[in-house]
Amino acid sequence: EDKVVQSPLSLVVHEGDTVTLNCSYEVTNFRSLLWYKQEKKAPTFLFMLTSSGIEKKSGRLSSILDKKELFSILNITATQTGDSAVYLCAVEFRNTDKLIFGTGTRLQVFP
Amino acid sequence: GAVVSQHPSWVICKSGTSVKIECRSLDFQATTMFWYRQFPKQSLMLMATSNEGSKATYEQGVEKDKFLINHASLTLSTLTVTSAHPEDSSFYICSANKDPRKNIQYFGAGTRLSVL
């Protein structure tokens, strides 16, 4: 059965801390892995990863994929209260447009 | 990015009534749109893939007659929850793929359905 597992389920940190969110997957016909940030309503796109070992970076956020060990991490450095959200990991199947989402990691950043 | 608009954002209805939710891609055309359901503190569960000009593809366990999907144009897909019951109360989110070569789905703001 195809599945995407995220850990931890929730995380509480103080501003300035660095966090690492994990996403592991077991899917047939893997094509890509995506990270989204969901604050209150619509998930917003962060990264799409297709190749192993190539870090994607956007400001304080970065992500990398390991296709051999079947996982990805999302790093957030110098966290701010505005980073508080649920971070969703999704895996795309080859030959289809479907995404399977993990359960998400709820991040709370306190001042 | 890309803009996907979903309407209404919140609807309350009586049990037995039908509710229509609209999903529009505002600045791009989408041959494929997706409908998800999200329960509190849970992840997005794909309900169906909406294909312009053809029938939707439903995921296992999703009742086709209960959740009617129509994708009448390249910018609009609708989800109708027929004869809604309290157990249908949930958060429904649509998404659209702007570039078929890269399956980055852009999401609407969601619709919270409360069935009394």
Tab-separated table of C-alpha atoms in Angstrom:
chain	number	residue	atom	x	y	z
A	1	GLU	CA	0.000	0.000	0.000
A	2	ASP	CA	1.330	3.409	-0.953
A	3	LYS	CA	1.935	5.694	1.997
A	4	VAL	CA	3.567	8.920	3.072
A	5	VAL	CA	4.583	9.343	6.704
A	6	GLN	CA	5.603	12.600	8.319
A	7	SER	CA	7.306	13.173	11.632
A	8	PRO	CA	7.049	14.626	14.105
A	9	LEU	CA	3.290	15.142	14.156
A	10	SER	CA	3.752	18.382	16.030
A	11	LEU	CA	6.579	20.603	17.086
A	12	VAL	CA	6.749	23.591	19.420
A	13	VAL	CA	9.784	25.860	19.271
A	14	HIS	CA	10.881	29.380	20.120
A	15	GLU	CA	11.689	32.036	17.587
A	16	GLY	CA	15.191	31.677	16.264
A	17	ASP	CA	15.310	27.908	16.606
A	18	THR	CA	16.074	25.671	13.643
A	19	VAL	CA	13.690	22.833	12.853
A	20	THR	CA	13.864	19.755	10.668
A	21	LEU	CA	10.714	18.107	9.406
A	22	ASN	CA	10.787	14.591	8.052
A	23	CYS	CA	8.865	12.836	5.311
A	24	SER	CA	9.310	9.183	4.386
A	25	TYR	CA	7.445	7.372	1.679
A	26	GLU	CA	6.699	3.978	0.248
A	27	VAL	CA	5.130	4.291	-3.160
A	28	THR	CA	5.265	2.494	-6.434
A	29	ASN	CA	6.176	4.550	-9.480
A	30	PHE	CA	7.572	7.558	-7.652
A	31	ARG	CA	7.929	10.704	-9.709
A	32	SER	CA	8.413	13.627	-7.341
A	33	LEU	CA	7.935	14.851	-3.794
A	34	LEU	CA	6.336	18.155	-2.901
A	35	TRP	CA	6.219	20.264	0.242
A	36	TYR	CA	3.317	22.567	1.047
A	37	LYS	CA	2.620	24.992	3.886
A	38	GLN	CA	-0.943	25.169	5.173
A	39	GLU	CA	-1.702	28.018	7.535
A	40	LYS	CA	-5.444	28.286	7.823
A	41	LYS	CA	-6.931	27.312	4.523
A	42	ALA	CA	-5.222	26.740	1.204
A	43	PRO	CA	-1.911	24.862	1.137
A	44	THR	CA	0.732	26.932	-0.571
A	45	PHE	CA	3.473	25.345	-2.628
A	46	LEU	CA	7.013	25.365	-1.249
A	47	PHE	CA	9.205	22.897	-3.127
A	48	MET	CA	9.150	20.145	-5.695
A	49	LEU	CA	11.958	17.586	-5.520
A	50	THR	CA	12.703	15.047	-8.200
A	51	SER	CA	16.408	14.290	-7.893
A	52	SER	CA	18.363	12.916	-4.965
A	53	GLY	CA	20.917	15.032	-3.198
A	54	ILE	CA	20.072	18.366	-4.770
A	55	GLU	CA	19.074	20.921	-2.162
A	56	LYS	CA	16.307	23.329	-2.959
A	57	LYS	CA	16.439	26.600	-1.065
A	58	SER	CA	14.117	29.530	-0.587
A	59	GLY	CA	15.136	32.036	2.037
A	60	ARG	CA	15.246	30.318	5.413
A	61	LEU	CA	13.654	27.163	4.034
A	62	SER	CA	15.505	24.348	2.343
A	63	SER	CA	14.716	20.790	1.376
A	64	ILE	CA	16.470	17.740	0.062
A	65	LEU	CA	15.417	14.335	-1.216
A	66	ASP	CA	17.034	10.924	-0.754
A	67	LYS	CA	15.535	8.511	-3.283
A	68	LYS	CA	17.629	5.609	-2.064
A	69	GLU	CA	16.437	5.833	1.524
A	70	LEU	CA	12.995	7.136	0.449
A	71	PHE	CA	12.767	10.271	2.512
A	72	SER	CA	12.942	14.034	2.390
A	73	ILE	CA	13.614	16.700	4.988
A	74	LEU	CA	12.457	20.277	5.208
A	75	ASN	CA	14.670	22.619	7.199
A	76	ILE	CA	13.636	25.979	8.549
A	77	THR	CA	16.363	28.110	10.103
A	78	ALA	CA	15.888	31.100	12.406
A	79	THR	CA	12.194	30.338	12.768
A	80	GLN	CA	9.679	33.152	13.089
A	81	THR	CA	6.126	33.174	14.421
A	82	GLY	CA	4.940	33.456	10.834
A	83	ASP	CA	6.352	30.011	10.171
A	84	SER	CA	3.650	28.521	12.392
A	85	ALA	CA	1.600	26.258	10.128
A	86	VAL	CA	1.014	22.672	9.124
A	87	TYR	CA	3.655	21.471	6.702
A	88	LEU	CA	2.436	18.850	4.271
A	89	CYS	CA	4.521	16.437	2.265
A	90	ALA	CA	3.041	14.863	-0.866
A	91	VAL	CA	4.293	12.308	-3.334
A	92	GLU	CA	3.423	12.296	-7.011
A	93	PHE	CA	3.061	9.086	-8.977
A	94	ARG	CA	4.590	8.564	-12.369
A	95	ASN	CA	2.039	8.368	-15.200
A	96	THR	CA	-0.684	10.040	-13.182
A	97	ASP	CA	-1.441	13.449	-11.768
A	98	LYS	CA	-2.377	12.132	-8.362
A	99	LEU	CA	-0.724	13.215	-5.121
A	100	ILE	CA	-0.722	11.318	-1.853
A	101	PHE	CA	-0.355	13.527	1.184
A	102	GLY	CA	1.175	12.763	4.538
A	103	THR	CA	-0.614	13.654	7.757
A	104	GLY	CA	1.426	16.810	8.133
A	105	THR	CA	3.613	18.298	10.840
A	106	ARG	CA	2.067	21.058	12.919
A	107	LEU	CA	4.730	23.626	13.756
A	108	GLN	CA	4.150	26.258	16.400
A	109	VAL	CA	6.724	28.995	16.844
A	110	PHE	CA	6.442	31.095	19.981
A	111	PRO	CA	8.114	34.474	20.506
B	1	GLY	CA	2.267	31.087	-8.830
B	2	ALA	CA	-1.277	30.590	-9.935
B	3	VAL	CA	-4.623	31.635	-8.523
B	4	VAL	CA	-7.381	29.176	-7.754
B	5	SER	CA	-10.630	30.544	-6.403
B	6	GLN	CA	-13.099	28.438	-4.456
B	7	HIS	CA	-16.622	29.452	-3.540
B	8	PRO	CA	-18.306	29.513	-1.120
B	9	SER	CA	-15.797	29.560	1.699
B	10	TRP	CA	-18.354	28.405	4.247
B	11	VAL	CA	-21.796	26.931	3.907
B	12	ILE	CA	-24.307	25.715	6.465
B	13	CYS	CA	-27.220	23.654	5.245
B	14	LYS	CA	-29.982	21.431	6.490
B	15	SER	CA	-29.761	17.683	6.223
B	16	GLY	CA	-31.139	16.446	2.921
B	17	THR	CA	-30.272	19.482	0.857
B	18	SER	CA	-27.671	19.640	-1.905
B	19	VAL	CA	-24.719	21.975	-1.908
B	20	LYS	CA	-22.647	23.079	-4.879
B	21	ILE	CA	-19.030	24.174	-4.515
B	22	GLU	CA	-17.200	25.961	-7.324
B	23	CYS	CA	-13.516	25.853	-8.139
B	24	ARG	CA	-12.092	28.276	-10.688
B	25	SER	CA	-8.614	28.746	-12.068
B	26	LEU	CA	-8.400	32.512	-12.504
B	27	ASP	CA	-5.228	33.059	-14.491
B	28	PHE	CA	-4.654	29.761	-16.254
B	29	GLN	CA	-6.519	26.948	-17.911
B	30	ALA	CA	-6.701	23.588	-16.196
B	31	THR	CA	-7.703	20.428	-17.978
B	32	THR	CA	-7.457	18.614	-14.671
B	33	MET	CA	-8.647	19.687	-11.262
B	34	PHE	CA	-8.714	17.737	-8.024
B	35	TRP	CA	-11.128	17.581	-5.124
B	36	TYR	CA	-9.920	16.772	-1.625
B	37	ARG	CA	-11.575	16.339	1.719
B	38	GLN	CA	-9.866	17.222	4.963
B	39	PHE	CA	-11.043	16.278	8.439
B	40	PRO	CA	-9.846	18.273	11.471
B	41	LYS	CA	-6.163	17.807	12.112
B	42	GLN	CA	-5.886	15.264	9.334
B	43	SER	CA	-4.327	15.411	5.924
B	44	LEU	CA	-5.854	15.923	2.526
B	45	MET	CA	-7.661	12.905	1.137
B	46	LEU	CA	-8.134	12.852	-2.608
B	47	MET	CA	-11.769	12.301	-3.518
B	48	ALA	CA	-11.700	12.562	-7.276
B	49	THR	CA	-9.897	13.869	-10.312
B	50	SER	CA	-11.997	16.189	-12.424
B	51	ASN	CA	-11.316	16.067	-16.155
B	52	GLU	CA	-12.537	18.768	-18.511
B	53	GLY	CA	-15.017	17.405	-20.986
B	54	SER	CA	-15.166	13.914	-19.533
B	55	LYS	CA	-16.247	12.033	-16.458
B	56	ALA	CA	-14.450	12.441	-13.184
B	57	THR	CA	-12.278	9.677	-11.802
B	58	TYR	CA	-13.257	8.810	-8.258
B	59	GLU	CA	-11.041	7.321	-5.588
B	60	GLN	CA	-11.958	4.066	-3.960
B	61	GLY	CA	-14.671	4.474	-1.374
B	62	VAL	CA	-16.002	7.781	-2.707
B	63	GLU	CA	-19.625	7.609	-3.801
B	64	LYS	CA	-20.071	8.964	-7.307
B	65	ASP	CA	-23.766	9.625	-6.848
B	66	LYS	CA	-23.145	11.414	-3.601
B	67	PHE	CA	-20.400	13.710	-4.813
B	68	LEU	CA	-21.218	14.889	-8.315
B	69	ILE	CA	-18.382	16.506	-10.210
B	70	ASN	CA	-18.735	18.565	-13.348
B	71	HIS	CA	-15.821	20.097	-15.234
B	72	ALA	CA	-17.654	22.110	-17.847
B	73	SER	CA	-14.836	24.376	-18.951
B	74	LEU	CA	-11.071	24.745	-18.705
B	75	THR	CA	-11.434	27.112	-15.776
B	76	LEU	CA	-14.315	25.710	-13.754
B	77	SER	CA	-15.040	22.524	-11.876
B	78	THR	CA	-17.952	22.034	-9.509
B	79	LEU	CA	-18.552	19.574	-6.711
B	80	THR	CA	-22.142	18.974	-5.647
B	81	VAL	CA	-22.764	17.201	-2.372
B	82	THR	CA	-26.179	15.675	-2.883
B	83	SER	CA	-28.629	15.030	-0.049
B	84	ALA	CA	-26.072	16.143	2.483
B	85	HIS	CA	-25.999	14.565	5.929
B	86	PRO	CA	-24.117	15.594	9.080
B	87	GLU	CA	-21.371	13.062	8.359
B	88	ASP	CA	-20.619	14.985	5.148
B	89	SER	CA	-19.580	17.967	7.229
B	90	SER	CA	-15.959	18.593	6.415
B	91	PHE	CA	-13.475	20.888	4.722
B	92	TYR	CA	-13.430	20.458	0.952
B	93	ILE	CA	-10.494	21.807	-1.054
B	94	CYS	CA	-9.925	21.878	-4.770
B	95	SER	CA	-6.687	22.203	-6.671
B	96	ALA	CA	-5.605	22.691	-10.244
B	97	ASN	CA	-2.460	21.870	-12.143
B	98	LYS	CA	-1.176	24.826	-14.140
B	99	ASP	CA	1.555	23.030	-16.081
B	100	PRO	CA	0.959	19.371	-17.016
B	101	ARG	CA	4.714	18.894	-17.330
B	102	LYS	CA	5.170	19.683	-13.644
B	103	ASN	CA	2.459	18.458	-11.348
B	104	ILE	CA	2.483	21.392	-8.964
B	105	GLN	CA	-1.043	21.672	-7.727
B	106	TYR	CA	-2.342	25.083	-6.714
B	107	PHE	CA	-5.063	25.035	-4.110
B	108	GLY	CA	-8.237	26.964	-3.522
B	109	ALA	CA	-8.969	28.354	-0.081
B	110	GLY	CA	-11.372	25.543	0.693
B	111	THR	CA	-15.020	25.306	1.633
B	112	ARG	CA	-16.160	24.435	5.120
B	113	LEU	CA	-19.438	22.534	4.925
B	114	SER	CA	-21.558	22.181	8.030
B	115	VAL	CA	-24.669	20.031	7.697
B	116	LEU	CA	-27.205	20.423	10.498
